[in-house]
């Protein structure tokens, strides 16, 4: 017993070291991403932005539609070619060039940032695994464990999307920032020594319910990031079409009366953010990406709640009792259903739907931090 | 050439016609008639007024119904539902924790009456919350019924014919071939059928559609929501939930009178209770011994023997926190536990006046317990009838430095600290009494030898407390554990589970399946060769559709091998550039 306990303590110690190492490497990745964006802004962004402006104005002049056409030349074609065109009335603004712009140096930094993220992820996963071994159960018994696993899942989702060749490299900087915050909070405020579970958590539903909750949250985080960027990018594109970027924005700002503080603030904010925002994917791309993530997660989140209800029925004798944790997962669910409806309703697509999506994600986060810390209910367990 | 395509307006019309009924979602009618203008002309006289009012009323009802069942209002109601659910998690709810709600009331004297008026202590049964979800579900039913009929109609009908200009569809492919148009169309139809498209040949084109399960899934999902609501509601109406405290060795039979505490839905009747019985053989708890979580519970196990029905065969079972006993329609959950010191009390005559395990009330996480022993049937040393009461603490692990607080929840050093009273317990005064409280208003505390300080003693198991003046003795015989059980009967659980599973399957179908149409047209071109056109339209733009069309086109070339057009003007036909597989992507956007 004491021998095993010592071994476990040892493992728990290794786990802590791994988590701290992962944080160090994430910090390097974070710095590399910063360098990527900085080099990108110095490089050809001016040129890129100008090119986009020209193209966008052309589009605005009524040459919408993209069916590319070209004569076939060879005698026998191998495979018929497929042409796609957008019919949703999106502005035909192309995706931005990415964080590094056209800067090769920036690109190198960006690539190293991703390699560092992979390394940090391995350390991070090792930390979570040794923690699980040290407590001989799923590492989700308290908020410290939940936070470290949640961060790992977020990075995991990002890396999987990268491997699938999805256009998510722009996520790098927000990702490392979030992970550092998440882990920082975990090791400083939420840390709990490794330990066994209270009896209510002894159930295989813990594995099913909590792993689904963590995975849903990780994917929803990616969706929310995309939505947030969409809002910035959408504003940028609207101004692009209206000719209010770059010099146009300067002119607009100069003409704005001093007392229109809010408009001036927005214009200045735009001036400060246009450069990085111009390197993001197009608003339509971000919007669609966010929708796909959220729509994919919705059934999983539904399942998470159903699994939780089945577990609650076994543990507490009722499958639904309006416990704060249950209430907030229900709110999150309804809010995402609301978002899906908004996407399917004329007049609610676009920015309004995006605000609903951000509200929905906020309810998820509140359920996690807010309810565990500020509200007491049946879901409060050992430590925090 | 594409840069000079016609104006978007006509394109939208084309797309609109080709995509009509791809979904059964209600279309938003933006310019709704001005409310109040339903009645039309009002003829003079009372009859005219009556007819006008009738038309007006019907018009209003129709208008409200149309509003209520529109997507926009459903959306707003959904949003209200998510907002309206919030207060219930932040303000203590009477139904969840009545004590906490009462304490909150006392702590916020000015706010509490306002909150009471707004029903904020029982949000989920308040008028306004009910209004939101009843409206939402009315809207839901009003939406599902027409959509179901529409969907059935679509299943009966045929996929709509090919639009005039296929090259305006979002995904398009074309090539020339030497095969005959008829041959190509037959091959296309065969191919699409093999891929489980529903196909329809009309004129020079084949129309096809696939992915109806999306709509079916969506309807199943929404219907399942209603099933879940109904089962939840019926569960609330017919449920029963009772609690029973049992000391090791006690037996419980499932009848109303045996419960300590019983709640039931408004439609529950006492003879709905399942007949069964069980006895608590042993209860055991284990606790963390070391580390910062010292004292945290690890396992709780209650060994019981139960009988189904009035006289079934006895069976053994271990009830744990996540593992209730299931018998008939009832479930027995383990919800609490504590210790019951076993004592014998002898009166002034030396006769046994009381013996038993006294379930004591836990006060803290280390199971310091308050113990109250009432001895109603007692004679003093002179033979006079009177009553005895004992009050004190039971401490499973006593630390001599702090004798009144337990240091650990297990029985490491159990002690009973008691003081005694004599007089009248007030049991028969008609006011119900808590077993955990001693009413000492008509009692006198025994005093120490000095006659002033109260008489009290710290007892180990086996110790005897001898009351002053030969008033009697109390022997601390041993310790039993007690456990509280909750017996729940909630009809509708099975239906709720079926609803939940159906909702899951439905929503997955609704979100993951693409409903799409594919058309193939083959006509003889000006050069005498056959021009094959293939186009696809999905309910929403998706990266999958271009892939599918590319795949179908490639498959069709087996029967319609592509050849290069010879005529110069044929080059005008939109044929994608060589890298169009990739060029398909930018307009597609997210490659997710
Ligand atoms: C009460 C009135 C309701 C109406 C009129 C309604 C209507 C619709 C319609 C027409 C769709 C299809 C949209 C599409 O195909 O994209 C839809 C989809 C959906 N509805 Fe509802 N619904 C209602 C209530 C609810 C409720 C209460 C929920 C659950 C909280 C819900 C969840 C969903 C989901 C998840 C989808 C899938 C969204 C998608 O396909 O993109 N609906 N709803």
Short mmCIF file of N, CA and C and ligand atoms in Angstrom, two decimals, chain A residues 291 298 333-334 337 340-341 344, chain B residues 23-26 69-71 74 78 136-137 139-140 143 147 214-215 218 221-222 225 507 510-511 539, ligand 1:
data_model
loop_
_atom_site.label_atom_id
_atom_site.label_comp_id
_atom_site.label_asym_id
_atom_site.label_seq_id
_atom_site.Cartn_x
_atom_site.Cartn_y
_atom_site.Cartn_z
N UNK A 291 -19.66 27.16 -38.62
CA UNK A 291 -20.94 26.44 -38.67
C UNK A 291 -20.70 24.94 -38.67
N UNK A 298 -22.97 19.62 -32.16
CA UNK A 298 -24.30 19.64 -31.54
C UNK A 298 -24.82 18.25 -31.16
N UNK A 333 -27.08 24.00 -24.68
CA UNK A 333 -27.71 23.22 -25.75
C UNK A 333 -28.76 24.06 -26.49
N UNK A 334 -29.62 24.71 -25.72
CA UNK A 334 -30.66 25.53 -26.34
C UNK A 334 -30.02 26.66 -27.13
N UNK A 337 -28.83 25.32 -30.36
CA UNK A 337 -29.98 25.05 -31.22
C UNK A 337 -30.46 26.35 -31.82
N UNK A 340 -28.24 27.27 -34.65
CA UNK A 340 -28.52 26.48 -35.85
C UNK A 340 -29.79 26.99 -36.53
N UNK A 341 -30.78 27.34 -35.74
CA UNK A 341 -32.00 27.90 -36.32
C UNK A 341 -31.73 29.23 -36.99
N UNK A 344 -30.52 28.95 -40.31
CA UNK A 344 -31.49 28.49 -41.29
C UNK A 344 -32.61 29.50 -41.52
N UNK B 23 -35.97 21.69 -48.88
CA UNK B 23 -36.17 21.59 -47.44
C UNK B 23 -37.64 21.89 -47.19
N UNK B 24 -38.15 21.40 -46.06
CA UNK B 24 -39.54 21.73 -45.76
C UNK B 24 -39.63 22.91 -44.81
N UNK B 25 -38.50 23.60 -44.62
CA UNK B 25 -38.51 24.74 -43.72
C UNK B 25 -39.50 25.79 -44.21
N UNK B 26 -40.25 26.39 -43.29
CA UNK B 26 -41.21 27.40 -43.72
C UNK B 26 -40.48 28.59 -44.32
N UNK B 69 -45.83 30.14 -35.72
CA UNK B 69 -45.18 28.97 -36.31
C UNK B 69 -44.07 29.36 -37.28
N UNK B 70 -43.70 30.63 -37.30
CA UNK B 70 -42.61 31.02 -38.20
C UNK B 70 -41.27 30.69 -37.55
N UNK B 71 -40.28 30.53 -38.37
CA UNK B 71 -38.93 30.23 -37.87
C UNK B 71 -38.44 31.36 -36.98
N UNK B 74 -39.92 31.07 -33.56
CA UNK B 74 -39.34 29.90 -32.90
C UNK B 74 -37.95 30.23 -32.37
N UNK B 78 -36.78 30.22 -28.59
CA UNK B 78 -35.64 29.41 -28.15
C UNK B 78 -34.68 30.26 -27.36
N UNK B 136 -43.40 27.68 -27.21
CA UNK B 136 -42.40 27.08 -28.09
C UNK B 136 -42.89 25.74 -28.62
N UNK B 137 -43.46 24.95 -27.73
CA UNK B 137 -43.90 23.64 -28.19
C UNK B 137 -45.16 23.72 -29.04
N UNK B 139 -45.63 26.17 -31.08
CA UNK B 139 -45.01 26.55 -32.33
C UNK B 139 -44.38 25.33 -33.01
N UNK B 140 -43.77 24.50 -32.20
CA UNK B 140 -43.10 23.32 -32.73
C UNK B 140 -44.10 22.39 -33.40
N UNK B 143 -45.42 23.65 -36.49
CA UNK B 143 -44.42 23.63 -37.56
C UNK B 143 -44.25 22.22 -38.10
N UNK B 147 -44.99 20.41 -42.05
CA UNK B 147 -43.74 19.96 -42.67
C UNK B 147 -43.79 18.46 -42.95
N UNK B 214 -32.21 13.40 -44.37
CA UNK B 214 -31.95 14.63 -43.64
C UNK B 214 -33.25 15.20 -43.10
N UNK B 215 -34.22 15.30 -44.01
CA UNK B 215 -35.50 15.86 -43.62
C UNK B 215 -36.17 14.95 -42.60
N UNK B 218 -34.61 15.37 -39.32
CA UNK B 218 -35.01 16.62 -38.69
C UNK B 218 -36.40 16.50 -38.07
N UNK B 221 -36.25 14.34 -35.00
CA UNK B 221 -35.67 15.09 -33.90
C UNK B 221 -36.73 15.97 -33.22
N UNK B 222 -37.45 16.73 -34.04
CA UNK B 222 -38.41 17.65 -33.44
C UNK B 222 -39.56 16.91 -32.76
N UNK B 225 -38.47 15.66 -29.44
CA UNK B 225 -38.50 16.70 -28.40
C UNK B 225 -39.85 16.70 -27.70
N UNK B 507 -31.14 14.12 -34.95
CA UNK B 507 -30.35 15.34 -35.14
C UNK B 507 -29.06 15.01 -35.88
N UNK B 510 -30.06 14.82 -39.40
CA UNK B 510 -30.41 16.14 -39.91
C UNK B 510 -29.18 16.99 -40.20
N UNK B 511 -28.14 16.80 -39.40
CA UNK B 511 -26.98 17.68 -39.58
C UNK B 511 -25.90 17.06 -40.46
N UNK B 539 -28.69 21.67 -50.40
CA UNK B 539 -29.49 22.59 -49.61
C UNK B 539 -28.60 23.71 -49.05
C1 LIG C 1 -40.83 25.34 -31.89
C2 LIG C 1 -40.66 25.66 -33.08
C3 LIG C 1 -39.59 25.11 -33.98
C4 LIG C 1 -39.60 25.27 -35.29
C5 LIG C 1 -40.63 26.00 -36.07
C6 LIG C 1 -38.44 24.63 -35.82
C7 LIG C 1 -38.14 24.57 -37.13
C8 LIG C 1 -37.03 24.03 -37.65
C9 LIG C 1 -36.77 23.88 -39.02
C10 LIG C 1 -37.69 24.28 -40.12
C11 LIG C 1 -35.57 23.34 -39.15
C12 LIG C 1 -34.92 23.00 -40.44
C13 LIG C 1 -33.90 23.99 -40.77
C14 LIG C 1 -32.91 23.37 -41.63
O1 LIG C 1 -33.25 22.39 -42.31
O2 LIG C 1 -31.76 23.83 -41.59
C15 LIG C 1 -35.08 23.13 -37.86
C16 LIG C 1 -33.88 22.60 -37.61
C17 LIG C 1 -33.46 22.36 -36.37
N1 LIG C 1 -34.17 22.57 -35.20
FE1 LIG C 1 -35.95 23.32 -35.00
N2 LIG C 1 -37.74 24.10 -34.81
C18 LIG C 1 -38.42 24.38 -33.66
C19 LIG C 1 -38.08 24.03 -32.42
C20 LIG C 1 -36.90 23.50 -32.13
C21 LIG C 1 -36.49 23.20 -30.84
C22 LIG C 1 -37.31 23.40 -29.58
C23 LIG C 1 -35.24 22.70 -30.97
C24 LIG C 1 -34.34 22.22 -29.90
C25 LIG C 1 -33.97 22.86 -28.93
C26 LIG C 1 -34.88 22.69 -32.34
C27 LIG C 1 -33.67 22.27 -32.85
C28 LIG C 1 -33.35 22.22 -34.18
C29 LIG C 1 -32.12 21.77 -34.73
C30 LIG C 1 -30.93 21.31 -33.94
C31 LIG C 1 -32.19 21.86 -36.11
C32 LIG C 1 -31.12 21.47 -37.14
C33 LIG C 1 -30.57 22.70 -37.75
C34 LIG C 1 -30.02 22.46 -39.10
O3 LIG C 1 -30.52 21.59 -39.85
O4 LIG C 1 -29.12 23.21 -39.49
N3 LIG C 1 -35.92 23.16 -33.03
N4 LIG C 1 -35.98 23.56 -36.94
#
